[in-house]
C-alpha positions as protocol buffer text, in pm:
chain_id: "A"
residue {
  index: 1
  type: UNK
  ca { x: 12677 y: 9548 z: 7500 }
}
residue {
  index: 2
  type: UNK
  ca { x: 12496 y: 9485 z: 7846 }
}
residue {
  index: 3
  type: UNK
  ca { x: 12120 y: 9528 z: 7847 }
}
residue {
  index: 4
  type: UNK
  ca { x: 11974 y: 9846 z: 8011 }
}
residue {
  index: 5
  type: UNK
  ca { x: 11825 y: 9701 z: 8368 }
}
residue {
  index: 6
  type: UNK
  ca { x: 11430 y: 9738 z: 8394 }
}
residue {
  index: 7
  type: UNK
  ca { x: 11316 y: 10053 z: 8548 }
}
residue {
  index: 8
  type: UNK
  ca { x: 11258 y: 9987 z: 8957 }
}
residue {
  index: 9
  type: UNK
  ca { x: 10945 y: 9857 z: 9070 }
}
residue {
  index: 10
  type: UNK
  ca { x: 10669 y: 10129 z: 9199 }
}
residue {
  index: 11
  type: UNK
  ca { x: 10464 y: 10107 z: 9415 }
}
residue {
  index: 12
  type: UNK
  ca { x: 10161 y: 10292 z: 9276 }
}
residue {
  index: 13
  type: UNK
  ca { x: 10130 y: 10101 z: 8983 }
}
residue {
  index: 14
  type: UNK
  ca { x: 9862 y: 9911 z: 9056 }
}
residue {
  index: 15
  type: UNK
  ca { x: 9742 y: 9618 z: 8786 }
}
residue {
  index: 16
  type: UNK
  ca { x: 9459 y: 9760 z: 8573 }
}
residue {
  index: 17
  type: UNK
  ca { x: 9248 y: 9423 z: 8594 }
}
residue {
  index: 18
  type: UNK
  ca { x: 9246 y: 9498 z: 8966 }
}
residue {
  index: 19
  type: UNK
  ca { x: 9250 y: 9864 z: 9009 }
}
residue {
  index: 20
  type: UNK
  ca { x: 8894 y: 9945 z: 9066 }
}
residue {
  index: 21
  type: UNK
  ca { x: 8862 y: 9643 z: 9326 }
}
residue {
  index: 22
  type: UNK
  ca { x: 9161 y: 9745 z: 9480 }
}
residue {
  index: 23
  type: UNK
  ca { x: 9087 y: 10047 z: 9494 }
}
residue {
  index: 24
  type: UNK
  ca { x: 8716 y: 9995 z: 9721 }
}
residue {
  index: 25
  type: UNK
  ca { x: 8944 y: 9808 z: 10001 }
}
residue {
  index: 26
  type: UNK
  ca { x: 9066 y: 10113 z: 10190 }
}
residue {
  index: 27
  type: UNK
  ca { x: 8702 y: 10233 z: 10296 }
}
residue {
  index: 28
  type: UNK
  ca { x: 8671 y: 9911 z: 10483 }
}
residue {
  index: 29
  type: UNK
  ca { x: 8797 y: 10039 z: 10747 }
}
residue {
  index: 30
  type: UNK
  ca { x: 8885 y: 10372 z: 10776 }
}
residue {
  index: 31
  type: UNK
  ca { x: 8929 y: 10429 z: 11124 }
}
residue {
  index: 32
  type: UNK
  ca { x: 9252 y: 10209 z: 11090 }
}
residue {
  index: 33
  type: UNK
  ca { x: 9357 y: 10423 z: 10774 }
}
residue {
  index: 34
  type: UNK
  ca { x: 9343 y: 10736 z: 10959 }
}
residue {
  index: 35
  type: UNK
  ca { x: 9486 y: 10649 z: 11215 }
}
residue {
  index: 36
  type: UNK
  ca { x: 9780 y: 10474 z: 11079 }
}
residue {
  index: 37
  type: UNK
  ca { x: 9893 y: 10620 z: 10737 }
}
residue {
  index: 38
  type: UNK
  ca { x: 10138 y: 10861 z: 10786 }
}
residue {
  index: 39
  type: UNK
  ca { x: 10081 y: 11270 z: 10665 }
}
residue {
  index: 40
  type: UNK
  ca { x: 10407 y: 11386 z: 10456 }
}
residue {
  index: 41
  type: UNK
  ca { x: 10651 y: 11613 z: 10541 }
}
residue {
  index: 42
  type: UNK
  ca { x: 10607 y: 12024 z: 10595 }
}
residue {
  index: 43
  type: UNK
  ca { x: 10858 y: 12068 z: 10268 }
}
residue {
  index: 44
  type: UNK
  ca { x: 10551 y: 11899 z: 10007 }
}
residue {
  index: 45
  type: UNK
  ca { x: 10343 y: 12189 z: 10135 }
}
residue {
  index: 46
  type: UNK
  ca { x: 10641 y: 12438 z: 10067 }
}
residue {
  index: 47
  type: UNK
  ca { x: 10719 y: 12258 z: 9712 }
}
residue {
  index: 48
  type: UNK
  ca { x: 10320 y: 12323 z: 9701 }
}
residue {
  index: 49
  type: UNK
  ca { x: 10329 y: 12673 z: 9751 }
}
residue {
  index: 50
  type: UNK
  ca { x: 10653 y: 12715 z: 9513 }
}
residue {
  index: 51
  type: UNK
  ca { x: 10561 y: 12549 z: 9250 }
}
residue {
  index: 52
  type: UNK
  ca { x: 10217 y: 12490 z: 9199 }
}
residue {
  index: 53
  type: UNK
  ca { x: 10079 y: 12863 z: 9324 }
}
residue {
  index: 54
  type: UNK
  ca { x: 9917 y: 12702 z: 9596 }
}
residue {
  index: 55
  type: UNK
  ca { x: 9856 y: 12951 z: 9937 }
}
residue {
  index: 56
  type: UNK
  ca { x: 9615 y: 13120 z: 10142 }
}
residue {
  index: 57
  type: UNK
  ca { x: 9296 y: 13175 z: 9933 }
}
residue {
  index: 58
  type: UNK
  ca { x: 9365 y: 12917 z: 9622 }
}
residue {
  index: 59
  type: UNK
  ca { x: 9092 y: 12758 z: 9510 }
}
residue {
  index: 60
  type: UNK
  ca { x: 9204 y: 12349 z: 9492 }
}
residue {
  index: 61
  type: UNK
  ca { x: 9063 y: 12045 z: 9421 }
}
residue {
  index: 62
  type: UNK
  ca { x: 9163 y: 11773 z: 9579 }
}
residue {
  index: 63
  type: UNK
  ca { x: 9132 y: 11423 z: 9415 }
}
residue {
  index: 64
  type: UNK
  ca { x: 9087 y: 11127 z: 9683 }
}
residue {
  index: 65
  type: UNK
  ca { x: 9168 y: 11289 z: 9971 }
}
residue {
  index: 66
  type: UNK
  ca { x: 9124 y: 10985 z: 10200 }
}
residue {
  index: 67
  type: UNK
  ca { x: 9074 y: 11078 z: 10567 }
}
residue {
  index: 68
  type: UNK
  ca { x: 9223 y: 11408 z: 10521 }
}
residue {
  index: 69
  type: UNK
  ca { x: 9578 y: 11347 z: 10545 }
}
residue {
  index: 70
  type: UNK
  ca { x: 9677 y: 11637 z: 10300 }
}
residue {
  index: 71
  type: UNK
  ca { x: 9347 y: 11827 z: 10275 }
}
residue {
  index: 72
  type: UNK
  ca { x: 9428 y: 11909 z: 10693 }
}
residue {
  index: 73
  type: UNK
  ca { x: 9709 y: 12078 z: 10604 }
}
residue {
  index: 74
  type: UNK
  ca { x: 9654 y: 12240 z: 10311 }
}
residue {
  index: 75
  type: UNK
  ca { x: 9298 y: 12383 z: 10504 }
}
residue {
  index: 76
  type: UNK
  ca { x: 9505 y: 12494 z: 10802 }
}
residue {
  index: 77
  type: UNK
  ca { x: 9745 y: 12701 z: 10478 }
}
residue {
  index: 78
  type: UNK
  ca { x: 9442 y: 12885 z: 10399 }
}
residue {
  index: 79
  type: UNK
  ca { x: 9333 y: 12716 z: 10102 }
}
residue {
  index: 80
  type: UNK
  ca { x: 8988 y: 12699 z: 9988 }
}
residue {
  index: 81
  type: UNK
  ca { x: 8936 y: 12320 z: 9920 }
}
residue {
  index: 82
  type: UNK
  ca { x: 8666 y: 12085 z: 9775 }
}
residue {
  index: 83
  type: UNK
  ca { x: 8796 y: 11775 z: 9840 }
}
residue {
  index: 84
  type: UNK
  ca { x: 8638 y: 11433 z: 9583 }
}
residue {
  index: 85
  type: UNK
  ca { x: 8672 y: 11110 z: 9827 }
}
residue {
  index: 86
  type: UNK
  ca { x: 8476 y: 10828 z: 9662 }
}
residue {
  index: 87
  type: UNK
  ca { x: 8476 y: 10616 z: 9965 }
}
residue {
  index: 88
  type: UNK
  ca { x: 8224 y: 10717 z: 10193 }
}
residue {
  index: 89
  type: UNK
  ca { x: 8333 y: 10604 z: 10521 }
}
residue {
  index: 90
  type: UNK
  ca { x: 8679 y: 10750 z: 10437 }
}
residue {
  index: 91
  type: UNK
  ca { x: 8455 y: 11071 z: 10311 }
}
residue {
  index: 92
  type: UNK
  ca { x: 8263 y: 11086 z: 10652 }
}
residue {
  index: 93
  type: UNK
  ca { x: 8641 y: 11082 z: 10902 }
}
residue {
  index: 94
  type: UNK
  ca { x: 8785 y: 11339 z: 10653 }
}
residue {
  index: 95
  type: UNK
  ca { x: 8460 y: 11589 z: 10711 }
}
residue {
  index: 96
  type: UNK
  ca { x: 8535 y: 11489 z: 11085 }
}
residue {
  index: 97
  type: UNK
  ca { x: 8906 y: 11583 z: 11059 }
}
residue {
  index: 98
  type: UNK
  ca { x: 8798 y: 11923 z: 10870 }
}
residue {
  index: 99
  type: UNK
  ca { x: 8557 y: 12045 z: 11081 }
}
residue {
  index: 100
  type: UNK
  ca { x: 8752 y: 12361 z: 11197 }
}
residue {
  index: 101
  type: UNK
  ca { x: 8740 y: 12431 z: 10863 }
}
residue {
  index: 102
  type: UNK
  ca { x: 8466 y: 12577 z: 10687 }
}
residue {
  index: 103
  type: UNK
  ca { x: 8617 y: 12644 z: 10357 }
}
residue {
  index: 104
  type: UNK
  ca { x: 8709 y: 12272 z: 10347 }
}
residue {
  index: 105
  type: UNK
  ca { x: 8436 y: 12103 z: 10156 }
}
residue {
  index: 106
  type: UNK
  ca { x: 8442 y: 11682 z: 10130 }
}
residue {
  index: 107
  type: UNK
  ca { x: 8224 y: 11551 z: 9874 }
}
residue {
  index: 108
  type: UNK
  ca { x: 8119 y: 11157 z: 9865 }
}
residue {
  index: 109
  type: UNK
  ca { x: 8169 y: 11075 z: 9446 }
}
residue {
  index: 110
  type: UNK
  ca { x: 8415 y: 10892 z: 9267 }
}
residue {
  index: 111
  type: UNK
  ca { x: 8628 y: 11195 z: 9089 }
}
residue {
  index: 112
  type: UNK
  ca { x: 8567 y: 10989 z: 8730 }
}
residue {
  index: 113
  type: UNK
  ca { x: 8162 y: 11075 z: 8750 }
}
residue {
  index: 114
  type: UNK
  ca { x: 8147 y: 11396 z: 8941 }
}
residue {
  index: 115
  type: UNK
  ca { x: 8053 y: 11699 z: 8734 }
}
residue {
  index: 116
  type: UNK
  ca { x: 8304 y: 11957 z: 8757 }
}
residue {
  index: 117
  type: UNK
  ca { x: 8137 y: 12342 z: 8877 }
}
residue {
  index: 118
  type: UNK
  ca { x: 8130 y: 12604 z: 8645 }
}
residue {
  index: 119
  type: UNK
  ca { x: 8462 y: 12790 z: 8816 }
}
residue {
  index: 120
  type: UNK
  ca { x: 8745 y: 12671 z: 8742 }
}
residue {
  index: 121
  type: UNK
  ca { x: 9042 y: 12571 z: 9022 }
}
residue {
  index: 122
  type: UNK
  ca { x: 9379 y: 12720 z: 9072 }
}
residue {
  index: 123
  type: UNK
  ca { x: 9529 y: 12381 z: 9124 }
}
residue {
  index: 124
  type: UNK
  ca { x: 9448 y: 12007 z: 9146 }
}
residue {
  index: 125
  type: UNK
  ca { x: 9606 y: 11816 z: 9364 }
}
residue {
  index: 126
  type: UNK
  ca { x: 9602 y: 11438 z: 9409 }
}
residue {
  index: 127
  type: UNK
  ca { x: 9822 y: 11281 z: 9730 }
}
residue {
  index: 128
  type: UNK
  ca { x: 9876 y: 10927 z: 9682 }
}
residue {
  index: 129
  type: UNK
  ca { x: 9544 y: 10912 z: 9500 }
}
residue {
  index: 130
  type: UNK
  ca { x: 9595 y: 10990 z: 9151 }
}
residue {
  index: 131
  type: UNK
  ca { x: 9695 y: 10621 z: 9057 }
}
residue {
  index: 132
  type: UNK
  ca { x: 9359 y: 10469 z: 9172 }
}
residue {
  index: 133
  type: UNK
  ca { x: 9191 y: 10737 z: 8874 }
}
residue {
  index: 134
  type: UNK
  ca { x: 9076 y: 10582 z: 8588 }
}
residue {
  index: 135
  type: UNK
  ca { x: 9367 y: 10653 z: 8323 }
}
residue {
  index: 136
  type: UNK
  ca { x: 9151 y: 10720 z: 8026 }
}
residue {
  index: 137
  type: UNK
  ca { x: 8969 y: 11015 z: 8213 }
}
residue {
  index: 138
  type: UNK
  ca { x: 9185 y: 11177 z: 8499 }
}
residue {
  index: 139
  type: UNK
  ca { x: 9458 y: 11373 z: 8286 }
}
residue {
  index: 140
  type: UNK
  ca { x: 9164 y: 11503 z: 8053 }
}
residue {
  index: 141
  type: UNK
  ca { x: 8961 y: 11591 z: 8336 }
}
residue {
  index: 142
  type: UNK
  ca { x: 9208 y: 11753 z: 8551 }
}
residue {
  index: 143
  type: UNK
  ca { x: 9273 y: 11972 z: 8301 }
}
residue {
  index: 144
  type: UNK
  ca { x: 8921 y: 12032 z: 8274 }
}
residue {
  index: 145
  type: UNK
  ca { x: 8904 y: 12107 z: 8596 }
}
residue {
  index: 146
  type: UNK
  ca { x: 9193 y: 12387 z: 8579 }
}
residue {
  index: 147
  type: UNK
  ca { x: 9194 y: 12799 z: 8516 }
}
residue {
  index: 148
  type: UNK
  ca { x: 9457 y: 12825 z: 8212 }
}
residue {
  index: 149
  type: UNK
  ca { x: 9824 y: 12832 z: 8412 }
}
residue {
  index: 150
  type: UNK
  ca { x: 9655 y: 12642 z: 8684 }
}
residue {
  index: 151
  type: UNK
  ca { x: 9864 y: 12361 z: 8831 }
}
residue {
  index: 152
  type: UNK
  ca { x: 9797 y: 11978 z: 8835 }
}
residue {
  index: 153
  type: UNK
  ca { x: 9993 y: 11849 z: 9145 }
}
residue {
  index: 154
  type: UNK
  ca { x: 10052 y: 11490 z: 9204 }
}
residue {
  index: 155
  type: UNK
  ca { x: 10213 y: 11304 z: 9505 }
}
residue {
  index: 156
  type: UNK
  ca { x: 10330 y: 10993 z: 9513 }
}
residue {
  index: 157
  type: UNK
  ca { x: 10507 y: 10774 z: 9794 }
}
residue {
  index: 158
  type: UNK
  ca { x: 10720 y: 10505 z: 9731 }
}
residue {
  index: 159
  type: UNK
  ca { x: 10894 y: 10269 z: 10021 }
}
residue {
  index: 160
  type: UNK
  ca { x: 11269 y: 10247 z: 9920 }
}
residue {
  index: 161
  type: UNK
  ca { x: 11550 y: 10128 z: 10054 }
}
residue {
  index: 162
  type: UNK
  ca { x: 11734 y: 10236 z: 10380 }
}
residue {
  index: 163
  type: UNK
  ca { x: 11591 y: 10247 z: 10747 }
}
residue {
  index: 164
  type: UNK
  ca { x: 11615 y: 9902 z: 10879 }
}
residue {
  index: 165
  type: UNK
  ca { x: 11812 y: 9731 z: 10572 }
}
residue {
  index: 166
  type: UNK
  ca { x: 11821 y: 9370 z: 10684 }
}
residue {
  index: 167
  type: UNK
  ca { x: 11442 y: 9386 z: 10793 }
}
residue {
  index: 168
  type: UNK
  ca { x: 11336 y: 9467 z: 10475 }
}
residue {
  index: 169
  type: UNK
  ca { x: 11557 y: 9172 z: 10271 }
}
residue {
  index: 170
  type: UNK
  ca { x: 11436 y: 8873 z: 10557 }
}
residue {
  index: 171
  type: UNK
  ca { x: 11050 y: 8996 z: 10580 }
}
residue {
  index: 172
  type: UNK
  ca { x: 11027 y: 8900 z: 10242 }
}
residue {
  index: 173
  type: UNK
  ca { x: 11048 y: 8527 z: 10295 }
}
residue {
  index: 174
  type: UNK
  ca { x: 10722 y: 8577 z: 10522 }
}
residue {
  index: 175
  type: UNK
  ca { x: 10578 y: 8745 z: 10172 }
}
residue {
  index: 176
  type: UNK
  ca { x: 10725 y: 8426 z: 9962 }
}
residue {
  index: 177
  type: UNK
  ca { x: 10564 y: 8229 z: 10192 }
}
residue {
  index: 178
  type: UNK
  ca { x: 10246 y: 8362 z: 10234 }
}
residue {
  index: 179
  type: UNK
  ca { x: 10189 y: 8598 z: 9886 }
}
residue {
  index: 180
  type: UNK
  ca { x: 10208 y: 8379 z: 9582 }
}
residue {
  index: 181
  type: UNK
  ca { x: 10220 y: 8683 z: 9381 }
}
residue {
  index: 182
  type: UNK
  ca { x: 10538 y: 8774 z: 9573 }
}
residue {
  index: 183
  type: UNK
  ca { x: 10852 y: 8812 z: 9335 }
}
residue {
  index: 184
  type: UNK
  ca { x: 11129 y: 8575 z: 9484 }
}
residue {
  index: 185
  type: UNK
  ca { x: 11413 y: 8741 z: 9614 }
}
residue {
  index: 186
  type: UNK
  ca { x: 11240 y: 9107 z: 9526 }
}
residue {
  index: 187
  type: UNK
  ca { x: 11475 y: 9357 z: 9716 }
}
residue {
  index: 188
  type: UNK
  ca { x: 11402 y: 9761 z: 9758 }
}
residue {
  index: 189
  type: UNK
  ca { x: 11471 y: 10033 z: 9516 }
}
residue {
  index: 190
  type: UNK
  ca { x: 11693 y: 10292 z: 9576 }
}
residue {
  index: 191
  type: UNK
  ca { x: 11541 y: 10581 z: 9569 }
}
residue {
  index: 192
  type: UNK
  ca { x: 11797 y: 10740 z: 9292 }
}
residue {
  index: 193
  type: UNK
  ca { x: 11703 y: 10418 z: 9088 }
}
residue {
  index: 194
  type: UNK
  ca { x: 11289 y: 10537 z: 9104 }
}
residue {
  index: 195
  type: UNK
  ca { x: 11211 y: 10724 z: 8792 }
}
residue {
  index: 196
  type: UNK
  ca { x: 10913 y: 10955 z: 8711 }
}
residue {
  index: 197
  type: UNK
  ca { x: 10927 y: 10923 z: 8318 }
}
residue {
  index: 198
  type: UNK
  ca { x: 10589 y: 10732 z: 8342 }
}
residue {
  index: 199
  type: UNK
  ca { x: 10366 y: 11047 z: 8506 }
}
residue {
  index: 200
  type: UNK
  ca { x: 10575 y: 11294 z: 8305 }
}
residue {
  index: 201
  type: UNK
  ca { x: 10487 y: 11137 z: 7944 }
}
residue {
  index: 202
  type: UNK
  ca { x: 10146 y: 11061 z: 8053 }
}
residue {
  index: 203
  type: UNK
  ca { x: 10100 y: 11468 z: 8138 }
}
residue {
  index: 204
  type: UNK
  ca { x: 10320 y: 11551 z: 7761 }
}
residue {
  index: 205
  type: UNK
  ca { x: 10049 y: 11231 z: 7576 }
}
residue {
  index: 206
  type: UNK
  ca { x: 9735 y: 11447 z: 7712 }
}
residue {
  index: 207
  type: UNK
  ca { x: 9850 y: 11779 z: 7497 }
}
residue {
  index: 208
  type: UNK
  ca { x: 9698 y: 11993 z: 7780 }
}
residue {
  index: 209
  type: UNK
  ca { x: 10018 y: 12093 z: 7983 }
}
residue {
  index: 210
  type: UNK
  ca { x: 10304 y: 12207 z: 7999 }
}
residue {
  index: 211
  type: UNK
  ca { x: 10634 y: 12039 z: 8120 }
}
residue {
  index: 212
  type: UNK
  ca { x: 10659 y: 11857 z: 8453 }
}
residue {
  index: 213
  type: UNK
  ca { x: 10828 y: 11968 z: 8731 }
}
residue {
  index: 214
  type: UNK
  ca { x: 10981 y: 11760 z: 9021 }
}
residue {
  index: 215
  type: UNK
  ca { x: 11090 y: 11749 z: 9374 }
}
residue {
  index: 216
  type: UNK
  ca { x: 11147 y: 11460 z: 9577 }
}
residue {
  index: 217
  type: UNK
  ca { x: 11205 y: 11460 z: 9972 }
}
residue {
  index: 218
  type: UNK
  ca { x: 11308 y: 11112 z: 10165 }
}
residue {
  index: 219
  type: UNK
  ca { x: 11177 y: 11018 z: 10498 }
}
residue {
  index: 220
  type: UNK
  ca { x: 11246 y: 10772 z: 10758 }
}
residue {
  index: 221
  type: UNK
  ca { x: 10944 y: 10713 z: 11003 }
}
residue {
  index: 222
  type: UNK
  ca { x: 11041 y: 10423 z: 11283 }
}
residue {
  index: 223
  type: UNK
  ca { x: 10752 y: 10203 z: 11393 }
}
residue {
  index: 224
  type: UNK
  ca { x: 10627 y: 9934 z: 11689 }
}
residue {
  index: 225
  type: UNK
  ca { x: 10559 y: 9634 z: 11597 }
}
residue {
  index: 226
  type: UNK
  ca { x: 10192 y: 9722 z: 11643 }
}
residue {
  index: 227
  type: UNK
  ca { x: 10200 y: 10007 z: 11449 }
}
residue {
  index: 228
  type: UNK
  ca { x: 10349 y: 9872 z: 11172 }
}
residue {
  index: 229
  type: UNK
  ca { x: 10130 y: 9600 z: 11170 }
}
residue {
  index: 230
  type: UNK
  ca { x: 9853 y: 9841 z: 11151 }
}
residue {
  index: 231
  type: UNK
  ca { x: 10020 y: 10039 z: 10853 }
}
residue {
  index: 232
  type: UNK
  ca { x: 10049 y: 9710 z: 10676 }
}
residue {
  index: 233
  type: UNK
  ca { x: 9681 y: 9661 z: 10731 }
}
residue {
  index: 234
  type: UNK
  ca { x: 9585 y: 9958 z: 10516 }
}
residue {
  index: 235
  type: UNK
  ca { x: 9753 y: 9866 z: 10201 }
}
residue {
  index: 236
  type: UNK
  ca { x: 9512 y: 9735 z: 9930 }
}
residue {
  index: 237
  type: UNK
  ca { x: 9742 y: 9444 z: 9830 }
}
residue {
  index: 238
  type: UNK
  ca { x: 9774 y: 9294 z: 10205 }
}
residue {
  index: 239
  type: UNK
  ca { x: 9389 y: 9370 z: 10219 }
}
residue {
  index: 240
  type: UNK
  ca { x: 9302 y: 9222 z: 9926 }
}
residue {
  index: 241
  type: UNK
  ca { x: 9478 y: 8855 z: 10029 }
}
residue {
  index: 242
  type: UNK
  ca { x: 9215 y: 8565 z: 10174 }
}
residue {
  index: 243
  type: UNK
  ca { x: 9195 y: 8603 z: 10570 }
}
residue {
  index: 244
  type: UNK
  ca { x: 9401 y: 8271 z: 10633 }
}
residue {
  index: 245
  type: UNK
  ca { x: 9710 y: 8425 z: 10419 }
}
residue {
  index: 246
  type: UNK
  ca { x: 9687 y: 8766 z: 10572 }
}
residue {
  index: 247
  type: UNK
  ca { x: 9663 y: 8596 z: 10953 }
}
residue {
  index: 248
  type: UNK
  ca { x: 9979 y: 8403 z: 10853 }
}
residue {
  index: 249
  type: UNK
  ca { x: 10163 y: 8704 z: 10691 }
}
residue {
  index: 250
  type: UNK
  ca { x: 10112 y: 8949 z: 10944 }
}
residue {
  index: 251
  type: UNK
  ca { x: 10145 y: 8674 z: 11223 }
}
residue {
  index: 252
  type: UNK
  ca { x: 10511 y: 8591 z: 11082 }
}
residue {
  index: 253
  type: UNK
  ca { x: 10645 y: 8995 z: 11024 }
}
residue {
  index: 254
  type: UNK
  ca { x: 10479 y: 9038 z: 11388 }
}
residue {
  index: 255
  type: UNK
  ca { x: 10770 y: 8772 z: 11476 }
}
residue {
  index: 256
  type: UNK
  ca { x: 11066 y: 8891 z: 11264 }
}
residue {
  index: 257
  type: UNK
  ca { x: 11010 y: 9285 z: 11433 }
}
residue {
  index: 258
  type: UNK
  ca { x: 10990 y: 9136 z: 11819 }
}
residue {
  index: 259
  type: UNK
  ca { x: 11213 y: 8847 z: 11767 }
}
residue {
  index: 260
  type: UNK
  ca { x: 11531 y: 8973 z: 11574 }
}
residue {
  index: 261
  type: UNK
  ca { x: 11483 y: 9373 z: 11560 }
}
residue {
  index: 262
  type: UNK
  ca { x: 11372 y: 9445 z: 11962 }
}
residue {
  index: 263
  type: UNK
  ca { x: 10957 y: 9513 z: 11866 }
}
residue {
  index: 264
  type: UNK
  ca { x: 11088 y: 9845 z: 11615 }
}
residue {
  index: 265
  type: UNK
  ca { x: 11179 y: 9904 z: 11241 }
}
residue {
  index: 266
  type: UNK
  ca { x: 11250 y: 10192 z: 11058 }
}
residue {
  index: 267
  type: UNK
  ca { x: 11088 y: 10264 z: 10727 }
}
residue {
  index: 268
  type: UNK
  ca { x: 11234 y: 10464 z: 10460 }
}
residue {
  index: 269
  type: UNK
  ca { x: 10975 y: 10658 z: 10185 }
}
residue {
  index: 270
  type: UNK
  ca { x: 11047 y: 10848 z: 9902 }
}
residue {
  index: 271
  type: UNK
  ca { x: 10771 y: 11132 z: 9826 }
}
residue {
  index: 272
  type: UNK
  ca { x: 10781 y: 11234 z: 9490 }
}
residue {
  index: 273
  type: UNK
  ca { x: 10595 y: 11572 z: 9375 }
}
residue {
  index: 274
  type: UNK
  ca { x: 10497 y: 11653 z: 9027 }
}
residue {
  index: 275
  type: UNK
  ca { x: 10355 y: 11964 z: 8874 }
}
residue {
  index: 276
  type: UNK
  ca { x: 10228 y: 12037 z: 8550 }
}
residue {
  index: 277
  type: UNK
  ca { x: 10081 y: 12423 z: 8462 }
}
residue {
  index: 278
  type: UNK
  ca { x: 9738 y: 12396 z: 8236 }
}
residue {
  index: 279
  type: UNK
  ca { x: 9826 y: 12528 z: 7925 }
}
């Protein structure tokens, strides 16, 4: 009898040795972050108001909200936000972003030390965040955090395969060559082939809700070879690599985009919603 493959790869499963220093590299610079990391699709904020309750007038907290690229929306939806960005450069844009709206609140704390007010929230919601949480405290305290039937909302993006196919398979020889930690011959997921059992048994292990709920949306977004460059520039791994490797590595995708794909690529993501109701 054949062995059951390995679950595919995810992207927001970063090594727990290296989480917390990961995790400080996107408030280098986070200009470049808000300017290049894409927002997600209107249909998360419908999924939003569906399934986790959240509308005009909730009351949501919002764990790691970057520069604002969900917290913008979910403001301009009515929704009455304090928003827990431990970086405080990223902190600083995101107040800059939510300026025209005063029921938007941005607070400079990482969520694992930041006492929780009194009132309890309608929903938490993490977007692309929740993975950079210390385990052994953010299910407890985002419970914590909730009104009983409240909603715990996570997003999470994952690049998968489609958009420009044969990109995606040759760029990783630039990786080989310049990532030791690269997997040889590593090759995208599909996105029917990403599974969600880790976040859902991780909600049922805490005992404080209820089952988890899914919806997943796919999205192509087609980029320069500038742009992507930039994209590439925010991601903790590629930040994380000496200055030498990282010249190299972006140096040789720069070449693969203008040299065999015209100067543009297309990008597929798969954004993957989960919500859990408070017991």
């Amino acid at each position: 009898m054949p062995d059951t493959p390995p679950p595919a790869q995810r992207d927001d499963r970063p090594e727990e040795a290296r989480r917390a220093r990961l995790s400080r590299t996107f408030d280098e610079d986070a200009e470049l972050y808000d300017r290049a990391r894409p927002g997600y699709p209107p249909e998360l904020y419908d999924d939003l108001a569906e399934l986790a309750g959240v509308g005009p007038g909730s009351r949501v907290l919002e764990v790691g909200c970057g520069t604002g690229q969900a917290t913008v929306p979910l403001a301009g939806r009515g929704c009455r936000i304090t928003a827990v960005e431990a970086g405080a450069r990223m902190a600083a844009v995101a107040r800059r972003n939510l300026a025209g709206y005063p029921a938007a609140d941005v607070v400079t704390a990482r969520f694992e030390d930041w006492p929780l007010p009194r009132e309890p929230y309608d929903a938490v919601v993490s977007a692309t965040a929740f993975h950079w949480i210390d385990p052994a405290v953010r299910m407890a305290k985002a419970a914590d955090a909730l009104r009983p039937g409240g909603a715990l909302a996570v997003v999470r993006t994952q690049h998968v395969h489609g958009g420009t196919e044969e990109f995606f398979v040759e760029v990783q020889r630039c990786y080989e060559r310049f990532d030791p930690a690269t997997t040889p011959g590593l090759r995208l997921p599909a996105a029917v082939d990403i599974v969600g059992s880790d976040h859902a048994e991780e909600v049922a292990r805490s005992g404080r809700f209820g089952p988890t709920v899914f919806r997943r949306h796919e999205r192509d977004l087609t980029y320069t070879t500038s742009e992507y460059l930039e994209v590439l520039r925010t991601y903790s791994g590629h930040r994380a690599l000496p200055d030498e490797a990282r010249a190299g590595l972006l140096g040789c995708v720069a070449g693969l985009i203008d040299g065999r794909y015209g100067g543009r690529i297309t990008k597929r993501y798969l954004i993957e919603l989960a919500v859990s109701r408070r017991r």
